[in-house]
Amino acid sequence: GDSVTQTEGPVTVSESESLIINCTYSATSIAYPNLFWYVRYPGEGLQLLLKVITAGQKGSSRGFEATYNKETTSFHLQKASVQESDSAVYYCALGDRGYGNEKITFGAGTKLTIKP
Amino acid sequence: EAAVTQSPRSKVAVTGGKVTLSCHQTNNHDYMYWYRQDTGHGLRLIHYSYVADSTEKGDIPDGYKASRPSQENFSLILELASLSQTAVYFCASSPQGRAETLYFGSGTRLTVL
C-alpha cells in the first residue's frame, strides 16, 4: 500500500544550524503523486509549507526546500539556518492527482524544537 | 481570522455516549474532510464530502458517521464512543479535492473515559 516514513522525532537543533528532516514514500497505487510538507505550529492547525507535483522539481517556502526525487522516492525537507520560530511539528504527505482518489497519506510527523 | 473552525477544542466523553464534533468553513470550498491523529501515527481519513447532503467513507469510517447539511458545515458523529476513539481530530477543506492543498482547523482533542 501507500505509505510515508519520516524522521522520528523529537528533533532538537540549535538556532542558525542546518536542518534536514527525511521523508520517503511508497506510492504503489498512485499514478500521479503530489508531495507535500505541512507544518503545525503550537495551538494551530496544519498549514501547507510547500508542495511539488512534478518529479525532479524543488519546492521552497520560508527558507525551507524539498526536492521530489522519484528515483529514491524521497522528499526530504531542508533548511540552511533555522530560527526559533521554526519550532513546530512537520508532516510529509503524499496525494494522488488521479481522478476519484481523495486519499492523502500522511507521515507521523516530526516534532522540531529550536534551541536559542 | 481562521477559515476552518472546529468546536469544541477539547472534550471528555464517557464510553457509550454520543459525541458530535463540528466544523465550519468560510473558504467556500466544496471538499471537506475529517482526519484523526493518534500519537506516533500520521493523520488518517475518516470521512469526506464534496457536496452538501452527501458524505463518503475514508480509510477508517467504522464507528463514525458524518453529516454535511450545508457547504459550510461538516460534523463528525460518534454514536457510541469507545476508548479507542481517543485521539485528536482535524477537519479540513479543499477547493478541488484530488490531492489539492488542504486547509485545516486547529483540531479537537477527544478523550473517551
Tab-separated table of C-alpha atoms in Angstrom:
chain	number	residue	atom	x	y	z
A	1	GLY	CA	0.000	0.000	0.000
A	2	ASP	CA	0.866	3.666	0.055
A	3	SER	CA	2.940	4.919	2.946
A	4	VAL	CA	5.076	7.804	4.146
A	5	THR	CA	8.003	7.414	6.530
A	6	GLN	CA	9.703	10.429	8.038
A	7	THR	CA	12.367	11.212	10.616
A	8	GLU	CA	11.186	10.104	14.015
A	9	GLY	CA	11.069	12.937	16.494
A	10	PRO	CA	11.556	14.770	18.611
A	11	VAL	CA	14.416	16.596	16.924
A	12	THR	CA	16.317	19.435	18.612
A	13	VAL	CA	18.527	21.806	16.642
A	14	SER	CA	20.360	24.933	17.751
A	15	GLU	CA	19.379	28.254	16.201
A	16	SER	CA	21.263	29.081	12.984
A	17	GLU	CA	22.217	25.437	12.455
A	18	SER	CA	21.123	23.498	9.366
A	19	LEU	CA	18.227	21.053	9.350
A	20	ILE	CA	17.149	18.028	7.362
A	21	ILE	CA	14.004	16.024	8.024
A	22	ASN	CA	13.930	12.872	5.944
A	23	CYS	CA	10.820	11.679	4.124
A	24	THR	CA	10.498	8.597	1.953
A	25	TYR	CA	7.323	7.333	0.381
A	26	SER	CA	5.797	4.306	-1.265
A	27	ALA	CA	3.204	5.065	-3.933
A	28	THR	CA	2.177	1.623	-5.148
A	29	SER	CA	-1.394	2.608	-6.055
A	30	ILE	CA	-0.799	6.204	-7.083
A	31	ALA	CA	-0.296	7.055	-10.715
A	32	TYR	CA	0.394	10.780	-10.303
A	33	PRO	CA	1.826	11.592	-6.867
A	34	ASN	CA	1.680	15.021	-5.298
A	35	LEU	CA	4.102	15.561	-2.441
A	36	PHE	CA	3.534	17.976	0.426
A	37	TRP	CA	5.097	19.282	3.584
A	38	TYR	CA	2.647	20.606	6.159
A	39	VAL	CA	3.584	22.346	9.405
A	40	ARG	CA	1.667	22.641	12.641
A	41	TYR	CA	2.670	25.449	14.978
A	42	PRO	CA	1.658	25.198	18.655
A	43	GLY	CA	-2.065	25.772	19.140
A	44	GLU	CA	-2.790	25.932	15.415
A	45	GLY	CA	-3.976	23.611	12.674
A	46	LEU	CA	-1.783	22.160	9.970
A	47	GLN	CA	-0.893	24.532	7.167
A	48	LEU	CA	0.780	23.919	3.855
A	49	LEU	CA	4.501	24.645	3.856
A	50	LEU	CA	5.296	23.536	0.308
A	51	LYS	CA	4.033	21.296	-2.458
A	52	VAL	CA	5.628	19.686	-5.522
A	53	ILE	CA	3.748	17.756	-8.195
A	54	THR	CA	6.497	17.081	-10.755
A	55	ALA	CA	9.382	14.671	-10.246
A	56	GLY	CA	12.752	16.409	-10.199
A	57	GLN	CA	11.345	19.766	-9.163
A	58	LYS	CA	12.054	21.621	-5.944
A	59	GLY	CA	9.586	23.464	-3.775
A	60	SER	CA	10.570	26.221	-1.382
A	61	SER	CA	8.906	28.377	1.247
A	62	ARG	CA	10.027	30.360	4.315
A	63	GLY	CA	13.630	29.245	3.726
A	64	PHE	CA	12.694	25.552	3.553
A	65	GLU	CA	13.316	23.445	0.458
A	66	ALA	CA	12.357	19.953	-0.675
A	67	THR	CA	13.054	18.139	-3.950
A	68	TYR	CA	10.760	15.444	-5.337
A	69	ASN	CA	13.134	12.542	-6.136
A	70	LYS	CA	11.301	9.783	-7.967
A	71	GLU	CA	14.369	7.506	-8.170
A	72	THR	CA	14.912	7.389	-4.426
A	73	THR	CA	11.198	8.015	-3.619
A	74	SER	CA	12.232	10.771	-1.258
A	75	PHE	CA	11.107	14.296	-0.424
A	76	HIS	CA	13.478	15.483	2.310
A	77	LEU	CA	12.898	18.864	3.945
A	78	GLN	CA	15.961	21.091	4.394
A	79	LYS	CA	16.790	24.496	5.776
A	80	ALA	CA	20.222	26.074	5.861
A	81	SER	CA	19.760	28.101	9.038
A	82	VAL	CA	16.858	27.513	11.411
A	83	GLN	CA	15.203	30.066	13.660
A	84	GLU	CA	13.437	29.673	16.967
A	85	SER	CA	10.130	30.389	15.197
A	86	ASP	CA	10.587	27.184	13.178
A	87	SER	CA	9.738	25.114	16.255
A	88	ALA	CA	6.707	23.081	15.161
A	89	VAL	CA	5.575	19.655	14.002
A	90	TYR	CA	6.325	18.882	10.351
A	91	TYR	CA	4.323	16.378	8.306
A	92	CYS	CA	5.285	14.861	4.975
A	93	ALA	CA	2.291	13.809	2.869
A	94	LEU	CA	1.535	12.007	-0.383
A	95	GLY	CA	-1.521	12.621	-2.540
A	96	ASP	CA	-2.907	11.352	-5.824
A	97	ARG	CA	-3.888	13.570	-8.728
A	98	GLY	CA	-5.747	10.638	-10.232
A	99	TYR	CA	-9.489	11.090	-10.520
A	100	GLY	CA	-11.633	9.773	-7.712
A	101	ASN	CA	-8.880	9.203	-5.176
A	102	GLU	CA	-9.265	11.612	-2.299
A	103	LYS	CA	-6.756	9.932	-0.057
A	104	ILE	CA	-3.749	11.849	1.195
A	105	THR	CA	-1.314	9.696	3.153
A	106	PHE	CA	0.479	11.467	5.983
A	107	GLY	CA	3.648	10.640	7.829
A	108	ALA	CA	3.584	10.501	11.625
A	109	GLY	CA	5.026	13.994	11.969
A	110	THR	CA	8.386	15.192	13.271
A	111	LYS	CA	8.404	17.498	16.257
A	112	LEU	CA	11.165	20.067	15.872
A	113	THR	CA	12.461	22.224	18.705
A	114	ILE	CA	14.939	25.006	18.036
A	115	LYS	CA	17.258	25.916	20.926
A	116	PRO	CA	18.085	29.623	21.192
B	1	GLU	CA	-9.419	35.060	11.186
B	2	ALA	CA	-9.484	31.250	10.942
B	3	ALA	CA	-11.259	29.987	7.839
B	4	VAL	CA	-11.832	26.487	9.243
B	5	THR	CA	-13.202	26.465	12.764
B	6	GLN	CA	-13.659	23.365	14.868
B	7	SER	CA	-15.663	23.001	18.054
B	8	PRO	CA	-15.148	22.071	20.750
B	9	ARG	CA	-11.372	22.483	21.147
B	10	SER	CA	-11.334	19.610	23.584
B	11	LYS	CA	-13.870	17.207	25.010
B	12	VAL	CA	-14.056	14.445	27.564
B	13	ALA	CA	-16.715	11.831	26.843
B	14	VAL	CA	-17.870	8.654	28.544
B	15	THR	CA	-17.741	5.261	26.911
B	16	GLY	CA	-21.006	4.524	25.131
B	17	GLY	CA	-22.023	8.152	24.947
B	18	LYS	CA	-22.734	10.169	21.825
B	19	VAL	CA	-20.213	12.753	20.660
B	20	THR	CA	-20.590	15.331	17.910
B	21	LEU	CA	-17.632	17.265	16.576
B	22	SER	CA	-18.414	20.299	14.470
B	23	CYS	CA	-16.553	22.032	11.677
B	24	HIS	CA	-17.375	25.301	9.913
B	25	GLN	CA	-15.510	26.746	6.945
B	26	THR	CA	-15.669	30.140	5.302
B	27	ASN	CA	-13.387	29.246	2.384
B	28	ASN	CA	-16.283	28.497	0.008
B	29	HIS	CA	-14.668	25.115	-0.642
B	30	ASP	CA	-16.611	22.134	-1.932
B	31	TYR	CA	-14.497	19.438	-0.266
B	32	MET	CA	-14.377	18.848	3.472
B	33	TYR	CA	-12.586	16.117	5.402
B	34	TRP	CA	-12.321	14.578	8.850
B	35	TYR	CA	-8.983	13.098	9.941
B	36	ARG	CA	-7.850	11.617	13.196
B	37	GLN	CA	-4.352	11.527	14.583
B	38	ASP	CA	-3.079	9.133	17.190
B	39	THR	CA	0.221	9.635	18.938
B	40	GLY	CA	3.042	8.327	16.767
B	41	HIS	CA	0.859	7.922	13.694
B	42	GLY	CA	0.032	10.046	10.727
B	43	LEU	CA	-3.363	11.570	10.057
B	44	ARG	CA	-5.922	9.055	8.797
B	45	LEU	CA	-9.001	9.903	6.757
B	46	ILE	CA	-12.346	9.058	8.375
B	47	HIS	CA	-14.969	10.650	6.106
B	48	TYR	CA	-15.074	13.304	3.441
B	49	SER	CA	-17.651	15.185	1.426
B	50	TYR	CA	-17.617	17.041	-1.874
B	51	VAL	CA	-21.184	18.355	-1.855
B	52	ALA	CA	-23.827	19.222	0.707
B	53	ASP	CA	-26.089	16.365	1.832
B	54	SER	CA	-23.578	13.751	0.711
B	55	THR	CA	-20.686	12.069	2.512
B	56	GLU	CA	-18.126	9.439	1.557
B	57	LYS	CA	-16.180	6.914	3.587
B	58	GLY	CA	-12.470	7.337	4.050
B	59	ASP	CA	-9.967	4.784	5.242
B	60	ILE	CA	-11.248	4.274	8.788
B	61	PRO	CA	-15.013	5.009	8.842
B	62	ASP	CA	-16.081	2.299	11.296
B	63	GLY	CA	-17.632	3.759	14.429
B	64	TYR	CA	-18.118	7.196	12.844
B	65	LYS	CA	-20.874	8.935	10.928
B	66	ALA	CA	-20.617	12.224	9.099
B	67	SER	CA	-23.128	14.891	8.178
B	68	ARG	CA	-22.814	17.736	5.651
B	69	PRO	CA	-26.001	19.830	5.926
B	70	SER	CA	-24.526	22.763	4.028
B	71	GLN	CA	-21.379	23.692	2.132
B	72	GLU	CA	-20.023	25.411	5.224
B	73	ASN	CA	-20.703	22.773	7.875
B	74	PHE	CA	-19.432	19.231	8.331
B	75	SER	CA	-19.958	17.208	11.509
B	76	LEU	CA	-18.444	14.002	12.779
B	77	ILE	CA	-20.660	11.852	14.978
B	78	LEU	CA	-19.632	9.088	17.333
B	79	GLU	CA	-22.874	7.334	18.226
B	80	LEU	CA	-21.288	5.048	20.829
B	81	ALA	CA	-17.940	6.445	21.856
B	82	SER	CA	-15.233	3.946	22.721
B	83	LEU	CA	-11.844	4.165	24.402
B	84	SER	CA	-10.119	3.503	21.071
B	85	GLN	CA	-11.581	6.731	19.672
B	86	THR	CA	-9.464	8.855	21.988
B	87	ALA	CA	-7.430	10.967	19.548
B	88	VAL	CA	-7.014	14.413	18.042
B	89	TYR	CA	-9.479	15.109	15.239
B	90	PHE	CA	-8.806	17.525	12.408
B	91	CYS	CA	-11.262	18.991	9.954
B	92	ALA	CA	-10.026	20.333	6.629
B	93	SER	CA	-11.397	21.899	3.474
B	94	SER	CA	-10.099	21.918	-0.084
B	95	PRO	CA	-11.169	23.780	-3.230
B	96	GLN	CA	-10.991	20.894	-5.645
B	97	GLY	CA	-10.102	17.734	-3.743
B	98	ARG	CA	-7.843	15.287	-5.520
B	99	ALA	CA	-4.712	15.971	-3.559
B	100	GLU	CA	-5.005	19.737	-3.705
B	101	THR	CA	-3.926	21.787	-0.718
B	102	LEU	CA	-5.888	21.146	2.459
B	103	TYR	CA	-6.830	23.941	4.851
B	104	PHE	CA	-7.061	22.656	8.400
B	105	GLY	CA	-8.813	23.619	11.583
B	106	SER	CA	-6.850	23.681	14.824
B	107	GLY	CA	-8.100	20.286	15.960
B	108	THR	CA	-10.306	18.774	18.662
B	109	ARG	CA	-8.704	16.696	21.385
B	110	LEU	CA	-11.195	13.971	22.348
B	111	THR	CA	-10.680	11.823	25.423
B	112	VAL	CA	-13.045	8.918	25.979
B	113	LEU	CA	-13.089	7.536	29.513
